[in-house]
CSV table of C-alpha atoms in Angstrom, one decimal:
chain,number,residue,atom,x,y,z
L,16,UNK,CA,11.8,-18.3,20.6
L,17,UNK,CA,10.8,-15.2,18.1
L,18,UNK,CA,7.9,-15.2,16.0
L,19,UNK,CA,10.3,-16.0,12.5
L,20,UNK,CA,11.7,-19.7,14.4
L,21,UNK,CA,8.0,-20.4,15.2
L,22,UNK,CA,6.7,-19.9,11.6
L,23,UNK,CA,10.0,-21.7,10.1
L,24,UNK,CA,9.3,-24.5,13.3
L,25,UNK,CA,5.3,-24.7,12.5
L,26,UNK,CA,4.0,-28.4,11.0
L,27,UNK,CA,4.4,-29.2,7.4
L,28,UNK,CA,0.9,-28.8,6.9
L,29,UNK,CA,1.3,-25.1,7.6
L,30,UNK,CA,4.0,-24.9,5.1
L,31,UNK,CA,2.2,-26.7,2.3
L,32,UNK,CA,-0.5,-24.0,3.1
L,33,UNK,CA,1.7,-20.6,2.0
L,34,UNK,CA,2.8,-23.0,-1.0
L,35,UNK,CA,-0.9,-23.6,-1.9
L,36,UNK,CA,-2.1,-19.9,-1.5
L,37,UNK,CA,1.1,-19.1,-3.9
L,38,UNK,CA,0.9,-21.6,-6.2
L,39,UNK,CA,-2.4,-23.0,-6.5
L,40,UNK,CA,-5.2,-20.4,-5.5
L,41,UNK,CA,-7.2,-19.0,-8.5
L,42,UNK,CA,-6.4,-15.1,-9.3
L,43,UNK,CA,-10.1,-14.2,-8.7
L,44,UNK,CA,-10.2,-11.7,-6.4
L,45,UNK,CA,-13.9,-11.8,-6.0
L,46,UNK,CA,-14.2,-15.3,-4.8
L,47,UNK,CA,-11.5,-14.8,-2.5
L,48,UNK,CA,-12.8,-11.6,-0.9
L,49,UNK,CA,-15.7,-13.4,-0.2
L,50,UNK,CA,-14.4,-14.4,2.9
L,51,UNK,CA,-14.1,-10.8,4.2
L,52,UNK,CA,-18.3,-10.4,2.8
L,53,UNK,CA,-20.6,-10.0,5.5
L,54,UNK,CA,-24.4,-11.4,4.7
L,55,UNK,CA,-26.7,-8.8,3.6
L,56,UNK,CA,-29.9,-10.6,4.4
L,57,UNK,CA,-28.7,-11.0,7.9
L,58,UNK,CA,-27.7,-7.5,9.0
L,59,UNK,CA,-23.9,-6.8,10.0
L,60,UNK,CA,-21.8,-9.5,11.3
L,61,UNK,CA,-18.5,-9.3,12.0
L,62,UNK,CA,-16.2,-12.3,10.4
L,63,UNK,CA,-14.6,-14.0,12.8
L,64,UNK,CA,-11.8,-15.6,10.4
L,65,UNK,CA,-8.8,-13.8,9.4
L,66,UNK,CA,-8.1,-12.7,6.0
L,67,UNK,CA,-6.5,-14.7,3.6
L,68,UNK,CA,-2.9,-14.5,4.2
L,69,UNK,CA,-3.3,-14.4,7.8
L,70,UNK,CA,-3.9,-17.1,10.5
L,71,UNK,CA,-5.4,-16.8,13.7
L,72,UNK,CA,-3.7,-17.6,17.0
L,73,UNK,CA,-4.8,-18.3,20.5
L,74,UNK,CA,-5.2,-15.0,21.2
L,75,UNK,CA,-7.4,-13.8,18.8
L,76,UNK,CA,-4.7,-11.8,16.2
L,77,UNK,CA,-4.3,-12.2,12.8
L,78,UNK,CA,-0.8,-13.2,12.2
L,79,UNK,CA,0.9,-12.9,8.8
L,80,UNK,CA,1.7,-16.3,6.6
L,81,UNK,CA,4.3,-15.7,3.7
L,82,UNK,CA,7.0,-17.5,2.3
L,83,UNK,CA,9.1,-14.4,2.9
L,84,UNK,CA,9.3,-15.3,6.3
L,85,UNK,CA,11.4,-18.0,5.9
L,86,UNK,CA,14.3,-16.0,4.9
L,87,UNK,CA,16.9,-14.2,7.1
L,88,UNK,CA,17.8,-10.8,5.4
L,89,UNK,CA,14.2,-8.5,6.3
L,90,UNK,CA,16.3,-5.0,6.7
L,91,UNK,CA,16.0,-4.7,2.8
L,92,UNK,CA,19.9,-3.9,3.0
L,93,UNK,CA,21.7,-3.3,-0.6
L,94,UNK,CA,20.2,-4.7,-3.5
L,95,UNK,CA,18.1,-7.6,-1.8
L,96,UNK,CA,18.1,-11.1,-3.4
L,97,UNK,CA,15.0,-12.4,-5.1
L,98,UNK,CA,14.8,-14.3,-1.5
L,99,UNK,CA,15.1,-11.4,0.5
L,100,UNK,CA,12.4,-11.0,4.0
L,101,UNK,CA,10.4,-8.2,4.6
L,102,UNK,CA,10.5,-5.6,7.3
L,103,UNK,CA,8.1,-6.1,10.0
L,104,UNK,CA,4.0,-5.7,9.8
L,105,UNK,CA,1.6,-4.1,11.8
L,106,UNK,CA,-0.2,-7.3,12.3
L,107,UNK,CA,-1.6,-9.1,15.5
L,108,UNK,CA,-5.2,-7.4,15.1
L,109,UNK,CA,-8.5,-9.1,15.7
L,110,UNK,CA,-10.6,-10.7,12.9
L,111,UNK,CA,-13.6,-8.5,14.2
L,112,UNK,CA,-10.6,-5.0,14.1
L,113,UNK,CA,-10.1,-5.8,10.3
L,114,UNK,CA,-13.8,-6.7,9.5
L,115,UNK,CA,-14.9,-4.2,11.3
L,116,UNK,CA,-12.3,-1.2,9.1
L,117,UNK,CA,-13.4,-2.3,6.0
L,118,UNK,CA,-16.9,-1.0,6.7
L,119,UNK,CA,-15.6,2.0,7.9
L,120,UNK,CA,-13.3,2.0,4.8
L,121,UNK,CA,-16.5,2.2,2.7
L,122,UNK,CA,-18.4,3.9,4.6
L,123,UNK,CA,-18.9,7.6,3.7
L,124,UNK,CA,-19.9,8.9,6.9
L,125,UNK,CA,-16.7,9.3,8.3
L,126,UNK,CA,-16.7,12.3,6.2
L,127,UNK,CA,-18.3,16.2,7.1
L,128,UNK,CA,-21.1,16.0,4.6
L,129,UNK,CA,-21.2,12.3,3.9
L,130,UNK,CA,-20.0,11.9,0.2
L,131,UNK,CA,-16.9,10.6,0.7
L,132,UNK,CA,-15.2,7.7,2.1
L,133,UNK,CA,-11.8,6.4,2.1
L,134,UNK,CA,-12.6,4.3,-0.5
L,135,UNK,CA,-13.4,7.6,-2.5
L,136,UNK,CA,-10.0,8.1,-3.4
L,137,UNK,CA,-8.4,4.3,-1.9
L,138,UNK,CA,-10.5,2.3,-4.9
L,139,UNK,CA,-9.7,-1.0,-4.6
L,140,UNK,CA,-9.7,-1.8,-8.6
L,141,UNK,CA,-7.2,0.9,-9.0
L,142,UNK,CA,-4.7,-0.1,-7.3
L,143,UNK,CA,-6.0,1.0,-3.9
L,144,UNK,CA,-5.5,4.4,-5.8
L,145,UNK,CA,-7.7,6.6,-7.8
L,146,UNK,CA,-7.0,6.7,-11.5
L,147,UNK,CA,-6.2,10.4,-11.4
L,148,UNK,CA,-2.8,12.6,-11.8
L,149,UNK,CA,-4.1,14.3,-8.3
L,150,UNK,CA,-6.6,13.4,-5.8
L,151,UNK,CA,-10.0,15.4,-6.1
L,152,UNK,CA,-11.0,16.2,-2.2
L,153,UNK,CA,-13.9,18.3,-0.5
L,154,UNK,CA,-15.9,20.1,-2.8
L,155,UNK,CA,-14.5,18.6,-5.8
L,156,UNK,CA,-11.2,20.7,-5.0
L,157,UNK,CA,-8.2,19.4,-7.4
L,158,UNK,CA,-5.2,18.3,-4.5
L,159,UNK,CA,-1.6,18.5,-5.5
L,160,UNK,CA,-0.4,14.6,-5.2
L,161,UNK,CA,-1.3,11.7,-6.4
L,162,UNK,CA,-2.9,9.5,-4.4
L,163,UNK,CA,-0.7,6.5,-3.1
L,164,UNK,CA,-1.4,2.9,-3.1
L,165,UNK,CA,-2.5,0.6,0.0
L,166,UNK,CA,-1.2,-2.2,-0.9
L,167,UNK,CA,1.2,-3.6,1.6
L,168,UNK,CA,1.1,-0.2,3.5
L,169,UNK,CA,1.3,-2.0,6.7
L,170,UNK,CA,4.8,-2.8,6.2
L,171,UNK,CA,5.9,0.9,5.8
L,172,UNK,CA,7.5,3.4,8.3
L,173,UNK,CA,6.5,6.3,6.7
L,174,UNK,CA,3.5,7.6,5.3
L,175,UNK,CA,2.2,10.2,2.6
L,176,UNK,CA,4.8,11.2,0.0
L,177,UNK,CA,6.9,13.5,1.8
L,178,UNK,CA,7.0,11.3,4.9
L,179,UNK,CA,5.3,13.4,7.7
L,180,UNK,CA,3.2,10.8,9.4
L,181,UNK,CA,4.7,7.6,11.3
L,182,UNK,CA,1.8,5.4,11.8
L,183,UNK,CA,-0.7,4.3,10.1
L,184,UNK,CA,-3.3,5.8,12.7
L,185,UNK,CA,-1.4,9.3,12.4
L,186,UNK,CA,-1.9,9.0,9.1
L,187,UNK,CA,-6.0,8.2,9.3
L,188,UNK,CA,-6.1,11.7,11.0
L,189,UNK,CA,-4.6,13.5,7.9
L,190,UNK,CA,-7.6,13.1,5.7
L,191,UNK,CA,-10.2,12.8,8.0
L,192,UNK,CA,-9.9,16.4,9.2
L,193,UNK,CA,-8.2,18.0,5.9
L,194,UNK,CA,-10.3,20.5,5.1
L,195,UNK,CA,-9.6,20.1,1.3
L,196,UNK,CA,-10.0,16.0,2.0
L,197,UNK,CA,-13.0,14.7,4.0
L,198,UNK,CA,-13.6,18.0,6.0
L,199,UNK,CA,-14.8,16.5,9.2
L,200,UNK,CA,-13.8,17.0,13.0
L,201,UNK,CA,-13.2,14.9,15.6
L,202,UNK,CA,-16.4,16.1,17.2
L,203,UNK,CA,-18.5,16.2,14.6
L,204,UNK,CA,-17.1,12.5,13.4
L,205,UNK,CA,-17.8,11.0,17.1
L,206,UNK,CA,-21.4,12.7,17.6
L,207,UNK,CA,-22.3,11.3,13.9
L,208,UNK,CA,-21.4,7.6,14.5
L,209,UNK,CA,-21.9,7.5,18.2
L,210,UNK,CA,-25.8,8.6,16.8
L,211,UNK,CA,-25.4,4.8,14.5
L,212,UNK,CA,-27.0,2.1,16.7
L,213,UNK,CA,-25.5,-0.4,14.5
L,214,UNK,CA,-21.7,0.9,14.5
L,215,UNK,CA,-22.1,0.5,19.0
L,216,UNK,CA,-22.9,-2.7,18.4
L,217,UNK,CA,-20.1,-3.3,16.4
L,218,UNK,CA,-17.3,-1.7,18.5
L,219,UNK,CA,-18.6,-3.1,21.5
L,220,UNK,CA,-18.5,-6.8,19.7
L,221,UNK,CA,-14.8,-5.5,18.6
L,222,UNK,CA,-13.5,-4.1,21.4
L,223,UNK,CA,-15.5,-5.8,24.1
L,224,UNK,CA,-12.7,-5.1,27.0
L,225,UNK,CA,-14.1,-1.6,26.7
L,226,UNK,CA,-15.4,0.4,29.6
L,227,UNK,CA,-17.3,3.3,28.0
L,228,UNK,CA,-20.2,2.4,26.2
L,229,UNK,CA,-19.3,5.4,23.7
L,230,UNK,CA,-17.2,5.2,20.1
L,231,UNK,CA,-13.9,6.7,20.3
L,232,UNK,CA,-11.6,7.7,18.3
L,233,UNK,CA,-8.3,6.0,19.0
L,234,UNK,CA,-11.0,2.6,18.4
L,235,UNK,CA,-12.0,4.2,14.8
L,236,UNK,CA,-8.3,4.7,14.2
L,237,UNK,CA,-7.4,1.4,15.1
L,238,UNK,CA,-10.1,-0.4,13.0
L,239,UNK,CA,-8.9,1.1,9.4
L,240,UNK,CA,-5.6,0.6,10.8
L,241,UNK,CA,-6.3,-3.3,11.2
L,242,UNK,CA,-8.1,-3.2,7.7
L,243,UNK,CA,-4.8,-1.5,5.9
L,244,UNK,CA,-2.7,-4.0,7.1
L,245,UNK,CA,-4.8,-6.7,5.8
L,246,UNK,CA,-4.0,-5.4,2.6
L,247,UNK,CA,-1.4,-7.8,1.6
L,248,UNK,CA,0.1,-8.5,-2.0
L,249,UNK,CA,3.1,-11.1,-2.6
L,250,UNK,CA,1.3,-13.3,-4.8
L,251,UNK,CA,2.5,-11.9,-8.3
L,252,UNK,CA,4.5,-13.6,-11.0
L,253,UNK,CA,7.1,-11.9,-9.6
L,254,UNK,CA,7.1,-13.6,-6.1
L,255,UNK,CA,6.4,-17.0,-7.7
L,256,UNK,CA,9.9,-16.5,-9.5
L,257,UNK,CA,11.2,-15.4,-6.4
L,258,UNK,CA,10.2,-18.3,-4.4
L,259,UNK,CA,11.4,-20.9,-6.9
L,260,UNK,CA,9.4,-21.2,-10.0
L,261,UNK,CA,11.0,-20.1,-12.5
L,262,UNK,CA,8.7,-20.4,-15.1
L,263,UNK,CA,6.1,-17.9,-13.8
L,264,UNK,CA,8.2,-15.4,-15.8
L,265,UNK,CA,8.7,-15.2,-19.4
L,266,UNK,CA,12.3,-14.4,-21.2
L,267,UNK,CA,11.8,-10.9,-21.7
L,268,UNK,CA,10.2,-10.6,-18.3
L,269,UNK,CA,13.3,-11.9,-16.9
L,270,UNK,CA,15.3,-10.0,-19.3
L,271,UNK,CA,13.6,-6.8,-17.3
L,272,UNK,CA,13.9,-8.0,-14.1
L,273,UNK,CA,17.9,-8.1,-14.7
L,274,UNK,CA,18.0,-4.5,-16.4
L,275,UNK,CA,16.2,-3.6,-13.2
L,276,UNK,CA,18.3,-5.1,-11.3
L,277,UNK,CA,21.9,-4.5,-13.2
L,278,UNK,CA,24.4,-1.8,-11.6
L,279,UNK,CA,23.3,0.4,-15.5
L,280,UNK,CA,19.9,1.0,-14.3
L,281,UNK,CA,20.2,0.8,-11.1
L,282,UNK,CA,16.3,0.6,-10.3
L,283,UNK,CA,16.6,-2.1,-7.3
L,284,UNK,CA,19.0,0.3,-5.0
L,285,UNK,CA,15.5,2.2,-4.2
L,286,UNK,CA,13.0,0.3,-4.8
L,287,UNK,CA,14.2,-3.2,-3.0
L,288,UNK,CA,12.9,-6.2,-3.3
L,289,UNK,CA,10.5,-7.6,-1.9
L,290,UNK,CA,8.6,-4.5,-1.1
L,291,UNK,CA,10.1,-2.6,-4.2
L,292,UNK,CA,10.9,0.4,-1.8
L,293,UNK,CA,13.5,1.1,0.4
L,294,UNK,CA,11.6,3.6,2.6
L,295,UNK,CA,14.1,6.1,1.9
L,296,UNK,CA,13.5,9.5,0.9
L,297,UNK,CA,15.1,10.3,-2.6
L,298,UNK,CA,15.4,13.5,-4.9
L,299,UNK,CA,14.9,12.4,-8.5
L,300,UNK,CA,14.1,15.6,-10.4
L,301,UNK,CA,10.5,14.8,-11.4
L,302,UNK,CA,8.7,17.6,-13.3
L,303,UNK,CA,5.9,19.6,-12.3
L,304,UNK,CA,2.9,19.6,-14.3
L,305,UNK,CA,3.0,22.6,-16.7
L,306,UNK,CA,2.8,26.0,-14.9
L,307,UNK,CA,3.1,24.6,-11.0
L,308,UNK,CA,6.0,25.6,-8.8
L,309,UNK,CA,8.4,23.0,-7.4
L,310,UNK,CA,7.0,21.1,-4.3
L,311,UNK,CA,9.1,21.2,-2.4
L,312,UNK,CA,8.3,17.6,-0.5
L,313,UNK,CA,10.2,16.6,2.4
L,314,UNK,CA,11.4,20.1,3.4
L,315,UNK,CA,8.3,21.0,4.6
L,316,UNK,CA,7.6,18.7,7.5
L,317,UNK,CA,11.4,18.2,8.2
L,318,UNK,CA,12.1,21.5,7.9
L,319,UNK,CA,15.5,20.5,6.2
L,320,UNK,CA,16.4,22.6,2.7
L,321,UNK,CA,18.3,19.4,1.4
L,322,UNK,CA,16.0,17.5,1.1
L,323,UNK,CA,13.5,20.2,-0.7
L,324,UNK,CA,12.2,18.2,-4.0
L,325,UNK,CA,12.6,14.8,-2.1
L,326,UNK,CA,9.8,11.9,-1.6
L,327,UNK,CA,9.5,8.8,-0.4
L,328,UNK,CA,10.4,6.0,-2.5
L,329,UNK,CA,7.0,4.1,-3.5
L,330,UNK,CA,6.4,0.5,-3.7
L,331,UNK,CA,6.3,-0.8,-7.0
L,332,UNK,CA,3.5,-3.7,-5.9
L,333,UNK,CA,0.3,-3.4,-8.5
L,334,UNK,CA,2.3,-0.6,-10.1
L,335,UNK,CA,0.4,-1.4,-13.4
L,336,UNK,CA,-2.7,-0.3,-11.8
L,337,UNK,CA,-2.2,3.1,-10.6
L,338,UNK,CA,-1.3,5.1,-13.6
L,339,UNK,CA,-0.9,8.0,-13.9
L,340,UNK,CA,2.7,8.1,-11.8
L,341,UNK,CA,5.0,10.3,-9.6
L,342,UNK,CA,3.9,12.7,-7.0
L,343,UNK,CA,2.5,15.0,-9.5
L,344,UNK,CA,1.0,11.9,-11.6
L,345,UNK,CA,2.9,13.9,-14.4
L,346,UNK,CA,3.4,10.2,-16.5
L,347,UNK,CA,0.4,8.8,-17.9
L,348,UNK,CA,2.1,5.4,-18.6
L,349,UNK,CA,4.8,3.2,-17.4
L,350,UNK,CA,7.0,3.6,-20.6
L,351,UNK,CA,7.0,7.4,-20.2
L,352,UNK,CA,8.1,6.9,-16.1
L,353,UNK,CA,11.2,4.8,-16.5
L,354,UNK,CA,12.0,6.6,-20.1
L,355,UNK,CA,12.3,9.7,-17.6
L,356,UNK,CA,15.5,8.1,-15.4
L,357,UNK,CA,17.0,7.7,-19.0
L,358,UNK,CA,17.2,11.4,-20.2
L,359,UNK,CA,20.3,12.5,-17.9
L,360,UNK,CA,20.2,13.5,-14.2
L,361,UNK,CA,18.7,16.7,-13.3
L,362,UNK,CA,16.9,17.1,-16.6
L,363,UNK,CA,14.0,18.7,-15.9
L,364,UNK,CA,15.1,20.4,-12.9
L,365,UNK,CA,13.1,23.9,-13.1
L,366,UNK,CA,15.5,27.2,-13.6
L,367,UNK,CA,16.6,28.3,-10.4
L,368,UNK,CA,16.3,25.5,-8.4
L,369,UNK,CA,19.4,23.6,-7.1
L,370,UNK,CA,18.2,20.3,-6.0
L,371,UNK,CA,20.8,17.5,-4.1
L,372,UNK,CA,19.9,15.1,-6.8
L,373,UNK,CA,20.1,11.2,-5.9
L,374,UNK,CA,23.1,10.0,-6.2
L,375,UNK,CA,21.9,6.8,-8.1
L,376,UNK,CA,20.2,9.6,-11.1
L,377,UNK,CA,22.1,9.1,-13.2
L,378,UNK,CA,22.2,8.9,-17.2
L,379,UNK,CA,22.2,5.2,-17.7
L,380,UNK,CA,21.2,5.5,-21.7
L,381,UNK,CA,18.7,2.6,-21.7
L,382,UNK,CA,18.0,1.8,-25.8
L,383,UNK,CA,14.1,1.5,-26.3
L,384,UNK,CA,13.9,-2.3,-26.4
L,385,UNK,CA,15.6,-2.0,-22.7
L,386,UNK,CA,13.2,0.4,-21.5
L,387,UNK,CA,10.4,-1.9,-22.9
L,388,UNK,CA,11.0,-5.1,-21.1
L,389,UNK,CA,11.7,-2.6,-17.7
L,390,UNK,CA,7.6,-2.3,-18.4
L,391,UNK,CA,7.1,-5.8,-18.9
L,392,UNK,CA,8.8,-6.9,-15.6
L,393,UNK,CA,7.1,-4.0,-13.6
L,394,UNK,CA,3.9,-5.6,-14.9
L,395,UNK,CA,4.7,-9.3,-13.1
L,396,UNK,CA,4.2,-7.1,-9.8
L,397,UNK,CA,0.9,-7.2,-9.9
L,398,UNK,CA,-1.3,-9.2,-7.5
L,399,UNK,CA,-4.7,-8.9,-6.6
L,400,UNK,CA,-5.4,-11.9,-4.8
L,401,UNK,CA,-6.4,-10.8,-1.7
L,402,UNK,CA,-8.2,-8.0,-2.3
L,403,UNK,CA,-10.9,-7.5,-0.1
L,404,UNK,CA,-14.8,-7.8,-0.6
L,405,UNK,CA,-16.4,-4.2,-1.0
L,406,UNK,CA,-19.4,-4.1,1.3
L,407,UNK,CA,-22.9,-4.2,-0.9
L,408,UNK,CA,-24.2,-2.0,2.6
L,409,UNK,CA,-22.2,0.1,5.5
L,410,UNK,CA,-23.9,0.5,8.7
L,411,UNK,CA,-25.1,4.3,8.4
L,412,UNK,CA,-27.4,3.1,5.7
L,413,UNK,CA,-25.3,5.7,3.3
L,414,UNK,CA,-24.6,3.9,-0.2
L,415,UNK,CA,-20.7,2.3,-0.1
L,416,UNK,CA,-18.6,4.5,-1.9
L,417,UNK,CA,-15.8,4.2,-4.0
């Protein structure tokens, strides 16, 4: 029997659960990342619970609990019904593997000179993003995309905009040891936290099937892994229509969510329900900011000139919070962004270049009241439920930062 019969098979009580955290659970994000909160008056303890949205097995894993699970299309195929699954999640790590990558999250020390955490440019009341057209890195050094959400990140196959990583733990290496990012090394990041009394204790407690009495870095990896996939939001307005209520949404929310839908604009064919993405790679046309060359994206680490200009299709989840948008964060707002797909295919397409533009660009001539309840259905995306409890101290005694 697969995991999806024993879910749909569980007791009723189970079920009544996932309707309670949907339905009934306050939207305070505090109280319910309280969970996740170790006790400062008591030193560092690992939580031995899983997150909310998670249950804990026999076996010690945290195993996803969703109302999405109980339906039988997850490959995100076409447009996706409002009860559509969802692909498959890293899940099945420890309570003590998630507890233990959100410290780490925080924790600056994972970087060369200790300023900078994940959380630096990951902040959790931004969307898991940072507020900014670009990421600032090492140094204060302006980088050239926009930093991408978290949220749900354990359910994607790709990572960074153009795609080049395929794991979450692949990608944890990218900023770690960017030089414009967190400028550290592998050696320099083991000798710092193997020097941390408190971080042994902690990986030992975590991974206690361990031989080697020192860190390493496949554990480190694995830890913000677990805590990424933790990072779960399907509680919006959105997914409260989806699953049956029908009043979570207001008429001209629900007017939105069928121009979004409708074969005019065409928004759904990338970004699916319920994940809003397709995990495709797609050419759109988006400008540059003023003076900067044409990324070329996905050609780079695919070394394939058709798809030079092409990204990966974000999520739409918690959209509202992580202004400014696109690669280049070129759009300040979401009425500017989806204004942009309205202004004719290939419109701001730089001189010279000849991009394979998406077949689904197109010029569907949206009127301004259209374009406006598009915004006010992208808004009923956002969940913040389960966001997680930042840590009031990290174990190197370096302030949390975000």
């Amino acid at each position: 029997m697969n995991k999806r019969d024993i879910l749909l098979k569980s007791s009723i009580v189970g079920l009544l659960f996932a309707f309670a955290m949907f339905f009934l659970w306050p939207d305070n994000p505090t109280a319910l990342g309280d969970i996740l909160s170790e006790n400062p008056d008591a030193g560092f303890s690992l939580n031995k619970s899983c997150p909310p949205g998670f249950k804990l097995n026999g076996e010690n894993e945290c195993i996803s609990q969703n109302l999405y699970l109980q339906y039988d299309s997850p490959n995100n195929k076409g447009l996706g019904g409002l009860q559509t699954g969802l692909p498959e999640l890293r899940e099945g790590f420890s309570p003590q593997e998630i507890d233990l990558g959100r410290l780490l999250f925080f924790d600056p020390v994972l970087s060369g000179n200790g300023t900078m955490s994940c959380a630096t440019c990951h902040q959790p009341d931004k969307g898991f993003s940072d507020g900014m057209a670009t990421g600032i890195g090492n140094g204060d050094l302006k980088l050239t995309r926009a930093t991408p959400t978290l949220w749900n990140v354990g359910y994607l196959r790709k990572l960074f905009w153009d795609g080049r990583s395929d794991s979450l733990e692949q990608q944890i290496e990218g900023p770690l040891f960017a030089k414009e990012e967190m400028n550290n090394t592998p050696e320099n990041l083991l000798k710092t936290i193997n020097e941390i009394e408190t971080y042994k204790i902690l990986f030992a407690e975590t991974f206690p099937q361990k031989d080697n009495p020192e860190i390493e870095l496949d554990e480190i990896y694995t830890a913000i892994t677990a805590f990424q996939s933790s990072l779960i939001s399907l509680n919006s307005k959105y997914d409260k229509y989806a699953h049956g209520y029908h009043n979570a949404l207001s008429s001209k929310e629900k007017e939105g969510m069928n121009i979004f839908r409708s074969f005019v604009a065409r928004c759904a064919e990338c970004h699916t329900p319920p994940l809003f993405t397709n995990q495709e790679f797609a050419i759109i046309g988006s400008p540059e900011p003023e003076g900067l060359p044409l990324d070329p994206g996905a050609q780079i680490p695919k070394n394939d000139s058709t798809l030079r200009g092409a990204f990966k299709v974000p999520s739409l989840r918690n959209i509202e919070k992580t202004a400014p948008y696109m690669h280049s964060g070129n759009f300040g707002t979401l009425r500017e962004t989806v204004e942009f797909y309205t202004k004719g295919r290939g419109h701001a397409v730089p001189k010279g270049e000849n991009l394979l533009i998406h077949w689904h660009i197109w010029e569907p001539d949206l009127s301004d009241y259209e374009l406006d309840r598009l915004v006010d259905f992208l808004k009923t995306l956002t969940d913040e439920s389960f966001t997680p409890k930042i840590p009031e101290k990290v174990p190197s005694g370096l302030k949390p930062s975000v």
